[in-house]
PDB file of C-alpha atoms in Angstrom:
ATOM      1  CA  TYR A 277       5.996   5.898   6.689  1.00  0.00           C
ATOM      2  CA  ILE A 278       4.418   7.172   3.234  1.00  0.00           C
ATOM      3  CA  LEU A 279       2.726   9.747   3.994  1.00  0.00           C
ATOM      4  CA  GLU A 280       5.568  10.879   6.100  1.00  0.00           C
ATOM      5  CA  GLY A 281       7.972  11.404   3.751  1.00  0.00           C
ATOM      6  CA  ILE A 282       5.855  12.698   0.814  1.00  0.00           C
ATOM      7  CA  GLU A 283       4.441  15.862   3.335  1.00  0.00           C
ATOM      8  CA  PHE A 284       7.944  15.971   5.310  1.00  0.00           C
ATOM      9  CA  GLY A 285      10.404  13.604   4.115  1.00  0.00           C
ATOM     10  CA  LEU A 286      11.985  10.720   5.987  1.00  0.00           C
ATOM     11  CA  GLY A 287      15.286  11.495   7.894  1.00  0.00           C
ATOM     12  CA  ASP A 288      17.998   8.581   8.138  1.00  0.00           C
ATOM     13  CA  GLU A 289      16.244   6.659  10.723  1.00  0.00           C
ATOM     14  CA  LEU A 290      12.624   6.758   9.252  1.00  0.00           C
ATOM     15  CA  GLU A 291      13.874   6.332   6.059  1.00  0.00           C
ATOM     16  CA  GLU A 292      15.959   2.945   7.502  1.00  0.00           C
ATOM     17  CA  SER A 293      12.569   1.784   8.884  1.00  0.00           C
ATOM     18  CA  ALA A 294      11.107   1.915   5.939  1.00  0.00           C
ATOM     19  CA  LYS A 295      13.296   0.529   3.697  1.00  0.00           C
ATOM     20  CA  GLN A 296      13.232  -2.116   6.276  1.00  0.00           C
ATOM     21  CA  LEU A 297       9.099  -2.528   6.534  1.00  0.00           C
ATOM     22  CA  LEU A 298       9.713  -2.239   1.988  1.00  0.00           C
ATOM     23  CA  LYS A 299      12.057  -5.482   2.560  1.00  0.00           C
ATOM     24  CA  ALA A 300       9.923  -7.245   4.911  1.00  0.00           C
ATOM     25  CA  GLN A 301       6.854  -6.906   2.270  1.00  0.00           C
ATOM     26  CA  GLU A 302       9.457  -8.353  -0.362  1.00  0.00           C
ATOM     27  CA  GLN A 303      10.155 -11.069   1.936  1.00  0.00           C
ATOM     28  CA  ARG A 304       6.532 -12.096   2.299  1.00  0.00           C
ATOM     29  CA  PHE A 305       6.310 -12.482  -1.531  1.00  0.00           C
ATOM     30  CA  GLU A 306      10.217 -14.046  -2.198  1.00  0.00           C
ATOM     31  CA  ARG A 307       7.873 -16.996   1.033  1.00  0.00           C
ATOM     32  CA  THR A 308       4.469 -16.805  -0.449  1.00  0.00           C
ATOM     33  CA  GLY A 309       4.603 -15.464  -4.247  1.00  0.00           C
ATOM     34  CA  GLU A 310       1.711 -13.342  -3.242  1.00  0.00           C
ATOM     35  CA  LEU A 311       2.952  -9.313  -3.988  1.00  0.00           C
ATOM     36  CA  THR A 312       2.899  -7.509  -0.651  1.00  0.00           C
ATOM     37  CA  ALA A 313       2.000  -3.944  -0.669  1.00  0.00           C
ATOM     38  CA  VAL A 314      -0.090  -3.295   2.737  1.00  0.00           C
ATOM     39  CA  SER A 315      -1.884  -0.604   4.713  1.00  0.00           C
ATOM     40  CA  GLU A 316      -5.662   0.043   6.479  1.00  0.00           C
ATOM     41  CA  ASP A 317      -8.427   0.577   3.756  1.00  0.00           C
ATOM     42  CA  ASN A 318     -11.792   0.561   2.807  1.00  0.00           C
ATOM     43  CA  ILE A 319     -12.857  -3.022   1.213  1.00  0.00           C
ATOM     44  CA  ASP A 320     -15.687  -3.536  -0.778  1.00  0.00           C
ATOM     45  CA  GLN A 321     -17.840  -5.912   1.370  1.00  0.00           C
ATOM     46  CA  PRO A 322     -18.314  -6.390   5.222  1.00  0.00           C
ATOM     47  CA  PRO A 323     -16.653  -5.218   7.678  1.00  0.00           C
ATOM     48  CA  TYR A 324     -16.067  -2.259   4.285  1.00  0.00           C
ATOM     49  CA  PHE A 325     -12.751  -1.103   6.458  1.00  0.00           C
ATOM     50  CA  LEU A 326      -9.446  -3.580   7.605  1.00  0.00           C
ATOM     51  CA  TYR A 327      -5.905  -2.628   8.935  1.00  0.00           C
ATOM     52  CA  ASN A 328      -3.273  -4.910   7.707  1.00  0.00           C
ATOM     53  CA  PRO A 329      -0.117  -4.299   9.255  1.00  0.00           C
ATOM     54  CA  ALA A 330       3.102  -6.949   9.395  1.00  0.00           C
ATOM     55  CA  TYR A 331       2.522  -7.661  12.091  1.00  0.00           C
ATOM     56  CA  ALA A 332      -0.711  -7.486  15.493  1.00  0.00           C
ATOM     57  CA  ASN A 333      -1.820  -9.498  17.757  1.00  0.00           C
ATOM     58  CA  GLY A 334       1.212 -12.193  17.677  1.00  0.00           C
ATOM     59  CA  GLU A 335       0.326 -12.799  13.739  1.00  0.00           C
ATOM     60  CA  PRO A 336       2.775 -11.685  10.983  1.00  0.00           C
ATOM     61  CA  TRP A 337       0.903 -10.107   8.079  1.00  0.00           C
ATOM     62  CA  ALA A 338      -2.520 -10.036  10.622  1.00  0.00           C
ATOM     63  CA  VAL A 339      -6.305  -8.767   8.988  1.00  0.00           C
ATOM     64  CA  ILE A 340      -8.097  -7.444  11.346  1.00  0.00           C
ATOM     65  CA  THR A 341     -10.822  -4.884  11.824  1.00  0.00           C
ATOM     66  CA  ASP A 342     -10.355  -2.186  14.465  1.00  0.00           C
ATOM     67  CA  ASN A 343     -11.679  -4.798  17.763  1.00  0.00           C
ATOM     68  CA  ASN A 344      -8.749  -7.389  16.478  1.00  0.00           C
ATOM     69  CA  LYS A 345     -11.865  -9.524  14.636  1.00  0.00           C
ATOM     70  CA  PRO A 346      -9.033 -11.576  11.926  1.00  0.00           C
ATOM     71  CA  TYR A 347     -10.061 -11.350   8.299  1.00  0.00           C
ATOM     72  CA  PRO A 348      -7.114 -13.373   6.641  1.00  0.00           C
ATOM     73  CA  GLU A 349      -9.072 -13.916   3.759  1.00  0.00           C
ATOM     74  CA  LEU A 350      -9.900 -10.410   2.903  1.00  0.00           C
ATOM     75  CA  ARG A 351      -6.090  -9.623   2.426  1.00  0.00           C
ATOM     76  CA  THR A 352      -5.209  -6.977  -0.035  1.00  0.00           C
ATOM     77  CA  LEU A 353      -2.261  -5.481  -2.312  1.00  0.00           C
ATOM     78  CA  SER A 354      -3.000  -2.175  -1.115  1.00  0.00           C
ATOM     79  CA  THR A 355      -3.037   0.309  -4.399  1.00  0.00           C
ATOM     80  CA  LYS A 356      -2.054   3.591  -2.151  1.00  0.00           C
ATOM     81  CA  ALA A 357       1.074   1.734  -0.432  1.00  0.00           C
ATOM     82  CA  ALA A 358       2.346   0.436  -3.704  1.00  0.00           C
ATOM     83  CA  PHE A 359       2.420   3.366  -5.434  1.00  0.00           C
ATOM     84  CA  GLY A 360       3.947   5.154  -2.527  1.00  0.00           C
ATOM     85  CA  TRP A 361       6.290   2.713  -1.963  1.00  0.00           C
ATOM     86  CA  HIS A 362       7.425   3.228  -5.571  1.00  0.00           C
ATOM     87  CA  TYR A 363       7.606   7.396  -5.501  1.00  0.00           C
ATOM     88  CA  LEU A 364       9.578   7.013  -1.960  1.00  0.00           C
ATOM     89  CA  PHE A 365      12.027   4.341  -3.490  1.00  0.00           C
ATOM     90  CA  PRO A 366      11.951   4.782  -7.063  1.00  0.00           C
ATOM     91  CA  GLU A 367      14.447   2.358  -7.660  1.00  0.00           C
ATOM     92  CA  ASP A 368      13.544  -0.173  -5.597  1.00  0.00           C
ATOM     93  CA  ASP A 369      12.966  -3.183  -8.165  1.00  0.00           C
ATOM     94  CA  TYR A 370      10.415  -4.897  -5.918  1.00  0.00           C
ATOM     95  CA  ALA A 371       8.103  -1.192  -5.328  1.00  0.00           C
ATOM     96  CA  LYS A 372       8.459  -1.313  -9.447  1.00  0.00           C
ATOM     97  CA  GLN A 373       7.005  -4.752  -8.979  1.00  0.00           C
ATOM     98  CA  VAL A 374       3.900  -3.590  -6.763  1.00  0.00           C
ATOM     99  CA  PHE A 375       3.566  -0.194  -8.614  1.00  0.00           C
ATOM    100  CA  GLU A 376       3.529  -2.258 -12.205  1.00  0.00           C
ATOM    101  CA  LEU A 377       0.410  -3.858 -10.480  1.00  0.00           C
ATOM    102  CA  ALA A 378      -1.466  -1.367  -8.734  1.00  0.00           C
ATOM    103  CA  GLN A 379      -1.475   0.934 -12.040  1.00  0.00           C
ATOM    104  CA  THR A 380      -3.663  -1.822 -13.722  1.00  0.00           C
ATOM    105  CA  LEU A 381      -6.382  -1.103 -10.983  1.00  0.00           C
ATOM    106  CA  GLN A 382      -7.617   1.729 -12.035  1.00  0.00           C
ATOM    107  CA  GLU A 383     -11.473   2.359 -12.520  1.00  0.00           C
ATOM    108  CA  PRO A 384     -12.636   1.369 -16.032  1.00  0.00           C
ATOM    109  CA  THR A 385     -14.844   4.990 -16.776  1.00  0.00           C
ATOM    110  CA  GLY A 386     -11.637   6.816 -15.322  1.00  0.00           C
ATOM    111  CA  ARG A 387     -13.310   7.651 -12.032  1.00  0.00           C
ATOM    112  CA  GLY A 388      -9.843   7.308  -9.860  1.00  0.00           C
ATOM    113  CA  PHE A 389      -8.346   3.979  -8.701  1.00  0.00           C
ATOM    114  CA  TYR A 390      -9.462   0.865  -6.796  1.00  0.00           C
ATOM    115  CA  ALA A 391      -8.781   0.546  -3.348  1.00  0.00           C
ATOM    116  CA  GLY A 392      -6.598  -3.038  -4.015  1.00  0.00           C
ATOM    117  CA  GLN A 393      -6.481  -6.579  -5.177  1.00  0.00           C
ATOM    118  CA  TYR A 394      -7.737  -8.788  -2.692  1.00  0.00           C
ATOM    119  CA  GLU A 395      -4.739 -11.773  -2.434  1.00  0.00           C
ATOM    120  CA  THR A 396      -6.956 -14.718  -2.378  1.00  0.00           C
ATOM    121  CA  SER A 397      -9.002 -14.196  -5.875  1.00  0.00           C
ATOM    122  CA  ASP A 398      -6.480 -12.189  -7.367  1.00  0.00           C
ATOM    123  CA  GLN A 399      -9.820  -9.564  -8.276  1.00  0.00           C
ATOM    124  CA  PRO A 400      -9.760  -5.719  -8.029  1.00  0.00           C
ATOM    125  CA  ASN A 401     -11.096  -4.206  -4.608  1.00  0.00           C
ATOM    126  CA  LYS A 402     -13.869  -2.160  -6.116  1.00  0.00           C
ATOM    127  CA  VAL A 403     -14.519   0.607  -3.719  1.00  0.00           C
ATOM    128  CA  LEU A 404     -13.216   3.518  -4.824  1.00  0.00           C
ATOM    129  CA  THR A 405     -12.709   6.442  -2.075  1.00  0.00           C
ATOM    130  CA  GLY A 406     -10.903   9.577  -1.124  1.00  0.00           C
ATOM    131  CA  ASN A 407      -8.504   7.808   0.790  1.00  0.00           C
ATOM    132  CA  THR A 408      -6.724   5.587  -1.553  1.00  0.00           C
ATOM    133  CA  ASN A 409      -7.118   8.363  -4.397  1.00  0.00           C
ATOM    134  CA  GLY A 410      -6.909  11.431  -2.922  1.00  0.00           C
ATOM    135  CA  LEU A 411      -2.821  10.014  -1.484  1.00  0.00           C
ATOM    136  CA  ILE A 412      -2.178   8.938  -5.308  1.00  0.00           C
ATOM    137  CA  LEU A 413      -2.936  12.711  -6.050  1.00  0.00           C
ATOM    138  CA  GLU A 414      -0.544  13.738  -3.406  1.00  0.00           C
ATOM    139  CA  ILE A 415       2.426  11.118  -4.458  1.00  0.00           C
ATOM    140  CA  LEU A 416       2.046  12.264  -7.996  1.00  0.00           C
ATOM    141  CA  TYR A 417       2.119  15.878  -6.730  1.00  0.00           C
ATOM    142  CA  TYR A 418       5.296  14.585  -4.486  1.00  0.00           C
ATOM    143  CA  LYS A 419       6.614  13.035  -8.297  1.00  0.00           C
ATOM    144  CA  ALA A 420       5.838  16.039 -10.049  1.00  0.00           C
ATOM    145  CA  ARG A 421       8.348  18.376  -7.180  1.00  0.00           C
ATOM    146  CA  GLU A 422      10.733  15.751  -8.205  1.00  0.00           C
ATOM    147  CA  ASN A 423      10.425  13.909  -4.723  1.00  0.00           C
ATOM    148  CA  GLN A 424      10.471  16.541  -2.511  1.00  0.00           C
ATOM    149  CA  PRO A 425       8.596  16.234   0.387  1.00  0.00           C
ATOM    150  CA  LEU A 426       5.630  18.624  -0.057  1.00  0.00           C
ATOM    151  CA  LEU A 427       6.365  20.542   3.572  1.00  0.00           C
ATOM    152  CA  ASP A 428       9.876  21.327   2.634  1.00  0.00           C
TER     153      ASP A 428
END
């Protein structure tokens, strides 16, 4: 939803689905105390890439490889997802909350943002990728265009 929203805009139907997904992440936070902003992401340890869907293989908030191997201990808050939710829904309090955490995940020498933060340890997922930082740049361009889709 994030990429669709910043590039093409969210029509009524997609916007409602996006809001529902954001709300589901907020409800998980309310239940568990864990800030939740999920996406697919590289990680800085094996298996190096994971999918973090809201629901997969009969499991809510699954963390899986491309061949469905579970890695729940490697769940992360996704920096790019947190940025995206915040700029798609700037008035949403939960989106602001995940964005506040994501802003702290900048690499100290200014080379970009880490991909996220591990849920179990609260340590940064210190991988730096074009996937994360390219999407953040695209999101910031969306913001600079006063939240107008890039292909509008």
